[in-house]
Short mmCIF file of N, CA, C and O in Angstrom, two decimals:
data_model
loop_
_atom_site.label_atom_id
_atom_site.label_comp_id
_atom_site.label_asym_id
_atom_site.label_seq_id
_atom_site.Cartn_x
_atom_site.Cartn_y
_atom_site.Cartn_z
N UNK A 127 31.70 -24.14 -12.84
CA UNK A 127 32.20 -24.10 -14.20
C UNK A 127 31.02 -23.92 -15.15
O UNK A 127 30.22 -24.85 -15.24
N UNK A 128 30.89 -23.07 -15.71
CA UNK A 128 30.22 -22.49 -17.25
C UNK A 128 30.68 -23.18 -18.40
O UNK A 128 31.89 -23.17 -18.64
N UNK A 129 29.75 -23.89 -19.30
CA UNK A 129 29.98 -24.18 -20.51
C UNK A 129 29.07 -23.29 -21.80
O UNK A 129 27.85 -23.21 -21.61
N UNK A 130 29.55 -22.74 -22.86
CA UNK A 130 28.62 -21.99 -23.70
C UNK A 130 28.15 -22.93 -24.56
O UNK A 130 29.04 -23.63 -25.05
N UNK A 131 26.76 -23.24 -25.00
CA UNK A 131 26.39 -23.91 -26.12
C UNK A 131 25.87 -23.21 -27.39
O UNK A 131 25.19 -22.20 -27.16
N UNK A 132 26.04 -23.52 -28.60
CA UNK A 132 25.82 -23.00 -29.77
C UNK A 132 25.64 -23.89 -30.66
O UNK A 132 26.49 -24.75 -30.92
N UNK A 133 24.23 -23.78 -31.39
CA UNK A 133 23.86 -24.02 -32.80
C UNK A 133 23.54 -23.50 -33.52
O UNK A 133 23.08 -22.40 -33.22
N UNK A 134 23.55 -23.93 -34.98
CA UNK A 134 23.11 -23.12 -36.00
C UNK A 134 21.55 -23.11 -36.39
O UNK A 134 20.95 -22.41 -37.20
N UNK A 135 21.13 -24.09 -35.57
CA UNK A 135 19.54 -24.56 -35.75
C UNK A 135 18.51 -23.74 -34.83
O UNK A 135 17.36 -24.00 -34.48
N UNK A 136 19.65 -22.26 -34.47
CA UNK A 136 18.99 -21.53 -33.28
C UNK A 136 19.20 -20.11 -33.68
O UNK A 136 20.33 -20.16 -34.17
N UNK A 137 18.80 -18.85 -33.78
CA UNK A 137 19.22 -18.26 -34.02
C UNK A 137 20.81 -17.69 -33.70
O UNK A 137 21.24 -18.01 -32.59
N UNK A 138 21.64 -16.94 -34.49
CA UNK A 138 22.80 -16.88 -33.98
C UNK A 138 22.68 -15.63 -32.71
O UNK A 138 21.63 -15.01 -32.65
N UNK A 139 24.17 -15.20 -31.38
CA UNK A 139 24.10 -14.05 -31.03
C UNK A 139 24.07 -13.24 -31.71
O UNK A 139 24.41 -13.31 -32.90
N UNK A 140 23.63 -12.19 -31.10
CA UNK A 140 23.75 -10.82 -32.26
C UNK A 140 24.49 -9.75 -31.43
O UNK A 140 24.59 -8.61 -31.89
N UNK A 141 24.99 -10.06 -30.27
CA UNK A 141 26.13 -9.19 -29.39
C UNK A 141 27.11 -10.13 -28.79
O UNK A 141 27.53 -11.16 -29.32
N UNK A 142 27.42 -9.69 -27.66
CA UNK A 142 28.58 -10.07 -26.98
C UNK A 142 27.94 -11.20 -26.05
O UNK A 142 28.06 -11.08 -24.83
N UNK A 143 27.33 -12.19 -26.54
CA UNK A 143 27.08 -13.38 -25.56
C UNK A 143 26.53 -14.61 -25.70
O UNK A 143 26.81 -15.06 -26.82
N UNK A 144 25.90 -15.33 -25.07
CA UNK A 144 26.44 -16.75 -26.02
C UNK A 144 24.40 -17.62 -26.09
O UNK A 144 23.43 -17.34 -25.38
N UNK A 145 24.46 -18.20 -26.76
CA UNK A 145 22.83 -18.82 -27.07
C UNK A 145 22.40 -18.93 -25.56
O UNK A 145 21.43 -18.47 -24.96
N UNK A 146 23.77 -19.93 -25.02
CA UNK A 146 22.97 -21.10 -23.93
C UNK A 146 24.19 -21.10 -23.40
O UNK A 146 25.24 -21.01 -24.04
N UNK A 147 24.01 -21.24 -21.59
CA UNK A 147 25.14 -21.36 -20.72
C UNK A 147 24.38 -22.78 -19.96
O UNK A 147 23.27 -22.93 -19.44
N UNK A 148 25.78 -23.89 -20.23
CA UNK A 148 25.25 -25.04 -18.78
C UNK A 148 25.85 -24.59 -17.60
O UNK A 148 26.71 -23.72 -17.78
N UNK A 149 25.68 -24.87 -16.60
CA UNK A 149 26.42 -25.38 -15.25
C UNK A 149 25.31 -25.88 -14.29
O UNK A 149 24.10 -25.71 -14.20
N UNK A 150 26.59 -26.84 -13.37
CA UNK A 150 25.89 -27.75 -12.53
C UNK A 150 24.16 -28.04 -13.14
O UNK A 150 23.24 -27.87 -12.34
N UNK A 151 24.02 -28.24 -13.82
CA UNK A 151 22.86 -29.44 -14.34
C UNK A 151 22.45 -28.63 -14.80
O UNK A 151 22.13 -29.14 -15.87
N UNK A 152 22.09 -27.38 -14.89
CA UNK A 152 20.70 -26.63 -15.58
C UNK A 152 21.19 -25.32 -16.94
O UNK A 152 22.28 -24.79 -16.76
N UNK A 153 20.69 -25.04 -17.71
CA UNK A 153 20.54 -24.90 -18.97
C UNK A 153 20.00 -23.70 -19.04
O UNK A 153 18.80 -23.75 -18.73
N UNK A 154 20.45 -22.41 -19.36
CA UNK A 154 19.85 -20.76 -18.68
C UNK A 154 20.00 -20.42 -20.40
O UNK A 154 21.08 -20.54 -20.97
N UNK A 155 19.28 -20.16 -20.82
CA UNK A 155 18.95 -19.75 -22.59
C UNK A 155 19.07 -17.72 -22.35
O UNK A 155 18.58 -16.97 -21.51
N UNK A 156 19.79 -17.53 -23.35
CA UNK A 156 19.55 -16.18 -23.64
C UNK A 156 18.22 -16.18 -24.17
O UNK A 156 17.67 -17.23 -24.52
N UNK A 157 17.51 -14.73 -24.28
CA UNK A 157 16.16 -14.59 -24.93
C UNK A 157 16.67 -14.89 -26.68
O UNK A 157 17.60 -14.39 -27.31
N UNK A 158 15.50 -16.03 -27.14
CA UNK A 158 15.38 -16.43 -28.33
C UNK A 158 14.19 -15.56 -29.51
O UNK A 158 12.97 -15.44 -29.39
N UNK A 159 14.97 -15.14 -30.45
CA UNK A 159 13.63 -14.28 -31.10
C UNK A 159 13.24 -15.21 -32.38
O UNK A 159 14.07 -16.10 -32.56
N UNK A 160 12.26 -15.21 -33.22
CA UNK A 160 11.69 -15.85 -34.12
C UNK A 160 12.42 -15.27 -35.79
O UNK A 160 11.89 -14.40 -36.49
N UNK A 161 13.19 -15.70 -35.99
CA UNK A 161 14.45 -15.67 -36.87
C UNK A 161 14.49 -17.39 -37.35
O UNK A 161 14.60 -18.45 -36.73
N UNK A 162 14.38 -17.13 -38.33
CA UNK A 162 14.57 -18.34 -39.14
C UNK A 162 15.96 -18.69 -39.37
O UNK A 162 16.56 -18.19 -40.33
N UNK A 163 16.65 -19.66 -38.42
CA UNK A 163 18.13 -19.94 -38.64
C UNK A 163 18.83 -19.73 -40.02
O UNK A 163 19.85 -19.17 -40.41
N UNK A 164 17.63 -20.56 -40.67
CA UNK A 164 19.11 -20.99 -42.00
C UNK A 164 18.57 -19.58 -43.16
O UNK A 164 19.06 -19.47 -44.29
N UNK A 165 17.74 -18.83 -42.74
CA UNK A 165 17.69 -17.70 -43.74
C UNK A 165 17.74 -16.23 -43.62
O UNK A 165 17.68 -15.30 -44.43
N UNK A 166 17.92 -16.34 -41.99
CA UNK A 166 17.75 -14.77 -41.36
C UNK A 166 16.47 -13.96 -41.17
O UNK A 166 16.30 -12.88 -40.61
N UNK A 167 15.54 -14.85 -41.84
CA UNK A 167 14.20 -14.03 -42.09
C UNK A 167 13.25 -14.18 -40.81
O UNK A 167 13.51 -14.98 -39.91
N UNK A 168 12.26 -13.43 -40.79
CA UNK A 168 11.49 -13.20 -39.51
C UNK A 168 9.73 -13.13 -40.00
O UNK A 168 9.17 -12.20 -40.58
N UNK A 169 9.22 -14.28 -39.62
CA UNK A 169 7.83 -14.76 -39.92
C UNK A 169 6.73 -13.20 -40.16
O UNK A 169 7.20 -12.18 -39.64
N UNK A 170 5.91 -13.11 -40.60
CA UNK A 170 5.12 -12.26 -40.28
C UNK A 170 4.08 -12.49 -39.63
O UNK A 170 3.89 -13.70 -39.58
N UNK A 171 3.09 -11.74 -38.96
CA UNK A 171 2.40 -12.34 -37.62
C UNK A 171 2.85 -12.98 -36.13
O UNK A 171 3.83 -13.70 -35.98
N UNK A 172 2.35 -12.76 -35.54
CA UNK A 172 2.12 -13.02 -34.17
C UNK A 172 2.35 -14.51 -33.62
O UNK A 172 3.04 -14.75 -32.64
N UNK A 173 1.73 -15.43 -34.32
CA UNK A 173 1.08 -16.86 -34.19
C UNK A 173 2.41 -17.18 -35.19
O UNK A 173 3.39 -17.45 -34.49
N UNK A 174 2.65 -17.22 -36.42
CA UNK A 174 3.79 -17.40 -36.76
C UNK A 174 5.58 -17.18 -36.18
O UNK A 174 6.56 -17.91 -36.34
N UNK A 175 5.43 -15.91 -35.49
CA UNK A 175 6.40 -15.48 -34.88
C UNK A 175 6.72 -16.59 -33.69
O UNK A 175 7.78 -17.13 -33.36
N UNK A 176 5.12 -16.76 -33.06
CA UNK A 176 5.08 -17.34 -31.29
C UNK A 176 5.98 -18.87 -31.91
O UNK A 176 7.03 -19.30 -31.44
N UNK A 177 5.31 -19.36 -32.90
CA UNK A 177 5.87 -21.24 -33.54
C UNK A 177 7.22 -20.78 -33.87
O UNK A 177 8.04 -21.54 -33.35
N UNK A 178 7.75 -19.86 -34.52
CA UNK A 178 8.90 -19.66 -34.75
C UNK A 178 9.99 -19.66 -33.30
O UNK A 178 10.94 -20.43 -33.16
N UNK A 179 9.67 -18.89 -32.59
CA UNK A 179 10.46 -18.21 -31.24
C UNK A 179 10.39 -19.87 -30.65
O UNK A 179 11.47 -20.42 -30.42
N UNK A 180 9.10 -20.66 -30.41
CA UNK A 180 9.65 -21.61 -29.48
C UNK A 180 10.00 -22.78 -30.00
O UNK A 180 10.34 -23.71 -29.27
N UNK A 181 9.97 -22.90 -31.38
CA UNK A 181 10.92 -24.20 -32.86
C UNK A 181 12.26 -23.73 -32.03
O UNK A 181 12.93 -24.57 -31.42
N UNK A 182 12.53 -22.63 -32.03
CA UNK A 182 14.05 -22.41 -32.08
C UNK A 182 14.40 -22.82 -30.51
O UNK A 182 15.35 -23.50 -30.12
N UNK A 183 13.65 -22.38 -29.93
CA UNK A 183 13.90 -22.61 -28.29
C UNK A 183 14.25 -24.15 -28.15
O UNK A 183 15.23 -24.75 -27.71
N UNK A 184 13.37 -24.45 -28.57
CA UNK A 184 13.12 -26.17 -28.49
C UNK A 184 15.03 -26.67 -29.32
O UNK A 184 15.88 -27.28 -28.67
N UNK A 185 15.25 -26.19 -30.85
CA UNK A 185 16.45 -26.62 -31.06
C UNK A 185 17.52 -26.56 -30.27
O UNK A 185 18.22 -27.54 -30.00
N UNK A 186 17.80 -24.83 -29.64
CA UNK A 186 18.62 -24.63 -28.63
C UNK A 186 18.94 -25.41 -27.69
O UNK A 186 20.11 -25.50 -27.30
N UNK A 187 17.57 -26.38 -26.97
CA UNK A 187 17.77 -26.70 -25.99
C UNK A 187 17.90 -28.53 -26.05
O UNK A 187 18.08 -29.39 -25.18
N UNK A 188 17.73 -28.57 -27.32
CA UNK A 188 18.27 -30.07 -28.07
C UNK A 188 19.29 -29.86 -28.26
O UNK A 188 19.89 -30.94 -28.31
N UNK A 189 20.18 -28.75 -28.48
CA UNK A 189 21.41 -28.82 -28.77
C UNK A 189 22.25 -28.75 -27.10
O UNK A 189 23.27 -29.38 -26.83
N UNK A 190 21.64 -27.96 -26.28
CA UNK A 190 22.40 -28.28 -25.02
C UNK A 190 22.33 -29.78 -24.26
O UNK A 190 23.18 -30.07 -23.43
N UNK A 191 21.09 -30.82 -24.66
CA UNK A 191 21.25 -31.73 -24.47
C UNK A 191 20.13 -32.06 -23.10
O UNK A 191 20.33 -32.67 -22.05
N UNK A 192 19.09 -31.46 -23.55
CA UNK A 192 17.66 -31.42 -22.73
C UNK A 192 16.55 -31.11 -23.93
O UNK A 192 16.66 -31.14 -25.16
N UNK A 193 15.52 -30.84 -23.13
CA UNK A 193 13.78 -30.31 -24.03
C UNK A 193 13.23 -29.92 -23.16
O UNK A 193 13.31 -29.89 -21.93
N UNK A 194 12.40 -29.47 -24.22
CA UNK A 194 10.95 -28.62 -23.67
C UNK A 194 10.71 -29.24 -22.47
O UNK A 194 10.79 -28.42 -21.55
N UNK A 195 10.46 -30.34 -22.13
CA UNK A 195 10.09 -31.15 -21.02
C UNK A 195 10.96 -31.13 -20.11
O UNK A 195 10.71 -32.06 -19.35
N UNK A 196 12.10 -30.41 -19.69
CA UNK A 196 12.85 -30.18 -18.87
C UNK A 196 13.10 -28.92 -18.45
O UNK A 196 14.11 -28.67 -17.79
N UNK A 197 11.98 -27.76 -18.87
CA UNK A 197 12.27 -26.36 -18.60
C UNK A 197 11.32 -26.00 -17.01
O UNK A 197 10.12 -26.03 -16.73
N UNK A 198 12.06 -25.80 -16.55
CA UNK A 198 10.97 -25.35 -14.85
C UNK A 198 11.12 -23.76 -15.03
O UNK A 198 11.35 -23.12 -14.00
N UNK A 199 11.02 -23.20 -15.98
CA UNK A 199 11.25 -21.47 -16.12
C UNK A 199 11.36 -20.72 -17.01
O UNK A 199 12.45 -20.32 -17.40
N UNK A 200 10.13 -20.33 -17.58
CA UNK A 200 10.03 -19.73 -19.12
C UNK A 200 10.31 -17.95 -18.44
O UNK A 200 10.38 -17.72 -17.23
N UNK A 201 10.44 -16.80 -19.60
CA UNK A 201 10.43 -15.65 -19.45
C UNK A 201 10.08 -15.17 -20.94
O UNK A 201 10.82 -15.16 -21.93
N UNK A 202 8.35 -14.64 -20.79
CA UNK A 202 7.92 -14.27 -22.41
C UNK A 202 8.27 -12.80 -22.39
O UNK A 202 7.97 -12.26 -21.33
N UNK A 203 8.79 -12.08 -23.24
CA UNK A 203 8.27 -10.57 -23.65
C UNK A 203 7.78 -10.40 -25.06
O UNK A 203 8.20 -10.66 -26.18
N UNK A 204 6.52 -9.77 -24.43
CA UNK A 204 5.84 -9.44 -25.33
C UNK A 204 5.32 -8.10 -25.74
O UNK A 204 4.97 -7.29 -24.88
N UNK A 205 5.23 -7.70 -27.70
CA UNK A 205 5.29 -6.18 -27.78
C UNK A 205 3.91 -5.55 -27.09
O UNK A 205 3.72 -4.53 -26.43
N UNK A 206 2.85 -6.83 -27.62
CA UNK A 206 1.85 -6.03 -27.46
C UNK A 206 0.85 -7.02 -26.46
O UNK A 206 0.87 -8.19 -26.86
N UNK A 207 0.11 -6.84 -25.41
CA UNK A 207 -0.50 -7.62 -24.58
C UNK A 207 -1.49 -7.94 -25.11
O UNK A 207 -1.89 -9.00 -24.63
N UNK A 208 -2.09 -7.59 -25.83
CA UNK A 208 -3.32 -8.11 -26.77
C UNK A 208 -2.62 -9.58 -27.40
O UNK A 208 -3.33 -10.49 -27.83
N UNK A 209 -2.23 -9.59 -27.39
CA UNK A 209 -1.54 -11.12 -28.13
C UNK A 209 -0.99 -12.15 -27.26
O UNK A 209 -0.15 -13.01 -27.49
N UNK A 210 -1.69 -11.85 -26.17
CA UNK A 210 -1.10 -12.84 -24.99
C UNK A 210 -2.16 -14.33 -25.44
O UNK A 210 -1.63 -15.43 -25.62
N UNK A 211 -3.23 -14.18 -25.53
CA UNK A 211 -4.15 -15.41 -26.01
C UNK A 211 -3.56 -16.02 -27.31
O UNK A 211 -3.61 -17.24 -27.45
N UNK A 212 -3.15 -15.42 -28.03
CA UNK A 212 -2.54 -15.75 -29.31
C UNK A 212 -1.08 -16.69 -29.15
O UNK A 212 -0.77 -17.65 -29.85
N UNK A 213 -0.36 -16.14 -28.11
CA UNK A 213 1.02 -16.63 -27.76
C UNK A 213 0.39 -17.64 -26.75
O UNK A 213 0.40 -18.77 -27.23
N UNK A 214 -0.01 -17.60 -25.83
CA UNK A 214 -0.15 -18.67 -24.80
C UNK A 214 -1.02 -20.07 -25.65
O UNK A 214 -0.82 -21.09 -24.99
N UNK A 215 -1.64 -20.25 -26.53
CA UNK A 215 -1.95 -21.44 -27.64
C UNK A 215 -0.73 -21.93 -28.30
O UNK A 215 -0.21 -23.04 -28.16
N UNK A 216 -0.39 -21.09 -28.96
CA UNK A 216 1.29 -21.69 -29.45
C UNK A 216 1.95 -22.29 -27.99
O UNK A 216 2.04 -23.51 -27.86
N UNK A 217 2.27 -21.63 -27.20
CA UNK A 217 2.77 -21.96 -25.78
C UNK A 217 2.20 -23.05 -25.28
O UNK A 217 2.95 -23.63 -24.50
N UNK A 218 0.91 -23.68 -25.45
CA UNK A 218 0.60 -24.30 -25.11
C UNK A 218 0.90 -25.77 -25.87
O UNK A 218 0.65 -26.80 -25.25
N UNK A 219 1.42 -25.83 -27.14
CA UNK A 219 1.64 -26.99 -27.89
C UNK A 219 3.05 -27.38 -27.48
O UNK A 219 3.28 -28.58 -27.29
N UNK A 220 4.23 -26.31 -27.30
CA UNK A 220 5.38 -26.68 -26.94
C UNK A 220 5.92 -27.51 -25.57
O UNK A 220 6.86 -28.29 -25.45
N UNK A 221 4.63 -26.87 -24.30
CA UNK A 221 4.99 -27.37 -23.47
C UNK A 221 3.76 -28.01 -22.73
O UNK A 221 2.82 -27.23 -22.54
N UNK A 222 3.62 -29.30 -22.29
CA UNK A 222 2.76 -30.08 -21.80
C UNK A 222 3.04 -30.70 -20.86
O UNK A 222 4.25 -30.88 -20.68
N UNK A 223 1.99 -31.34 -19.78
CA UNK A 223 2.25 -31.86 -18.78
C UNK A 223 2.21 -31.15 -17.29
O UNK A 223 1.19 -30.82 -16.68
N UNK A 224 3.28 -31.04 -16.95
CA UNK A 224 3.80 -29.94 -15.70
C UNK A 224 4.05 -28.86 -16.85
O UNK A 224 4.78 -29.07 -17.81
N UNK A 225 3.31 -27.64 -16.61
CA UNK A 225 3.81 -26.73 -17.67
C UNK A 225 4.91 -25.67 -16.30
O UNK A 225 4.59 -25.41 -15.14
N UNK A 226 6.24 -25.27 -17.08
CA UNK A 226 7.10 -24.61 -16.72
C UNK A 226 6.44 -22.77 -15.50
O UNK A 226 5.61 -21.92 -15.81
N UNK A 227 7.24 -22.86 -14.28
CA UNK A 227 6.89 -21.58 -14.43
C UNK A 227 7.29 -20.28 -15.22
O UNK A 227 8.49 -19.99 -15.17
N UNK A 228 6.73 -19.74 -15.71
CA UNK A 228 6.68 -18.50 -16.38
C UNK A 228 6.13 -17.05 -15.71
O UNK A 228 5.11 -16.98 -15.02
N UNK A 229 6.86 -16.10 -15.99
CA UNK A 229 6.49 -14.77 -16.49
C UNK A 229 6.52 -14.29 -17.74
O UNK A 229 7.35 -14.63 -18.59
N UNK A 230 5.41 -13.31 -17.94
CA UNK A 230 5.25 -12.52 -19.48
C UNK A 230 5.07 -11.26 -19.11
O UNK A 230 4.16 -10.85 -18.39
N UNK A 231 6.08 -10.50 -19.69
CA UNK A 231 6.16 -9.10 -19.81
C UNK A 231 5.81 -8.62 -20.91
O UNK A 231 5.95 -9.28 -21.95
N UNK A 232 5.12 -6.95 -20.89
CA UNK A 232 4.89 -6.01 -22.26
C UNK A 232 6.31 -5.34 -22.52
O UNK A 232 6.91 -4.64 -21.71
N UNK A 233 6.71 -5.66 -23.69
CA UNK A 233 7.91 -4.64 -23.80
C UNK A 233 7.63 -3.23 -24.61
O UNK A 233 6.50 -3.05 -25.07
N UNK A 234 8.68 -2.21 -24.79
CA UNK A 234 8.20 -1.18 -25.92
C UNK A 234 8.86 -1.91 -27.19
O UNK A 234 8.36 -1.70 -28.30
N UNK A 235 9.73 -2.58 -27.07
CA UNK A 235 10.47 -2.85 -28.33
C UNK A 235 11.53 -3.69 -27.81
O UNK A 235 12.19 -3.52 -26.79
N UNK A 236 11.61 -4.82 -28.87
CA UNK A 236 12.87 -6.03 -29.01
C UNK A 236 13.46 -6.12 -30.00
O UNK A 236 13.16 -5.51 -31.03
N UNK A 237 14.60 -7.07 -29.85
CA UNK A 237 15.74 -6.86 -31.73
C UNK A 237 14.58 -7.01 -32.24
O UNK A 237 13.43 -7.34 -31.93
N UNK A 238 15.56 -6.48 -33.65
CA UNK A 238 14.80 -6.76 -34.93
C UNK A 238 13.32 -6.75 -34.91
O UNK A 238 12.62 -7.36 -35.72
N UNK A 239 12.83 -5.97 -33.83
CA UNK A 239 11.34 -5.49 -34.04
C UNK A 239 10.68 -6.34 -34.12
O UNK A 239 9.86 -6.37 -35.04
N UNK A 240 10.76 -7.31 -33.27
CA UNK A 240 9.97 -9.15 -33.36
C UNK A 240 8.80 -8.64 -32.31
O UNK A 240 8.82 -7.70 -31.52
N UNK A 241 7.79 -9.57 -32.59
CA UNK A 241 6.87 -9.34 -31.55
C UNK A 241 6.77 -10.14 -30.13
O UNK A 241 5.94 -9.93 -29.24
N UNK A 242 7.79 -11.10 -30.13
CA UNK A 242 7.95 -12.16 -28.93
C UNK A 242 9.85 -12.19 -28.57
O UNK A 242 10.72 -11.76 -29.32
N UNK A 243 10.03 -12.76 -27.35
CA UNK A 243 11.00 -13.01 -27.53
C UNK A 243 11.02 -13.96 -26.23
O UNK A 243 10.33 -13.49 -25.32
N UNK A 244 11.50 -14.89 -25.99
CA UNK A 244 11.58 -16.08 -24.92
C UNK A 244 12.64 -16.41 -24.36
O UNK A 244 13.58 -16.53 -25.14
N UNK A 245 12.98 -16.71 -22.66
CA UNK A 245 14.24 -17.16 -22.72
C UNK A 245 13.86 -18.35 -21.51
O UNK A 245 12.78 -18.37 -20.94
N UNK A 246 14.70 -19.07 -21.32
CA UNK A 246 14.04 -20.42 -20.27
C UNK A 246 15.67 -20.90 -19.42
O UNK A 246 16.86 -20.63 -19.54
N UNK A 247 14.73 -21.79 -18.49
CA UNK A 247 15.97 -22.29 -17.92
C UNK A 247 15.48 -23.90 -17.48
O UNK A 247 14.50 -24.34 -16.89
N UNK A 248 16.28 -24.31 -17.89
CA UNK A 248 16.27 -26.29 -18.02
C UNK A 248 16.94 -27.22 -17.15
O UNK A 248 18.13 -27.50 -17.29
N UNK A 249 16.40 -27.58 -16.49
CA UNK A 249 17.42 -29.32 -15.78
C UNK A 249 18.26 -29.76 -17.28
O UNK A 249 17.88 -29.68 -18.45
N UNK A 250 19.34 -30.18 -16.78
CA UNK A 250 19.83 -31.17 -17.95
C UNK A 250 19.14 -32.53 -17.77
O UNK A 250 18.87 -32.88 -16.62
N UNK A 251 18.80 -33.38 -18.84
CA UNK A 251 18.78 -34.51 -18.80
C UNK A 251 19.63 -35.14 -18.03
O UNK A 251 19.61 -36.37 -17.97
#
């Protein structure tokens, strides 16, 4: 059984599918882009974008009823690989400890022309 989770403290979908799916314990996030919930707007810079993309990640996954500290599986895309040092510092404040496994990809292009975009997968609390 699939449950969809949704907040407003996350960015909204922008197609046919849902923030965050639970089942059996774990927490599978659609990719999150750096969109400022309550205004629609989108940071400028890189380092702004990276704090933006994982604020929201982090709400998403307060709203499914886990955290950062419960993700065993990040997935970065990124526009430009030169900004991997730039993103992995931000990355590095969100998640501590056992840090999650991850992959980071170069993309040509993501919505709204963001320069990051993140998606994870979580144990439930």
């Amino acid at each position: 059984m699939k449950k969809a989770i949704s907040t407003d403290k996350a960015p909204a979908a922008i197609g046919p599918y849902s923030q965050a799916i639970e089942t059996d314990g774990f927490i599978f996030t659609s990719g999150v882009i750096p969109v400022i919930p309550s205004t629609g707007e989108i940071p400028a810079g890189v380092e702004a974008q990276a704090e933006q993309a994982f604020a929201n990640l982090a709400a998403l996954l307060a709203a499914s009823g886990t955290g950062m500290e419960q993700v065993i599986k990040t997935t970065v895309f990124i526009k430009e690989m030169d900004d991997f040092g730039k993103i992995n510092e931000i990355y590095a404040k969100y998640f501590t400890g056992v840090f999650p496994a991850r992959s980071c990809v170069e993309v040509a292009r993501l919505p709204k022309d963001v320069l990051l975009e993140v998606e994870a997968i979580a144990v439930k609390r």
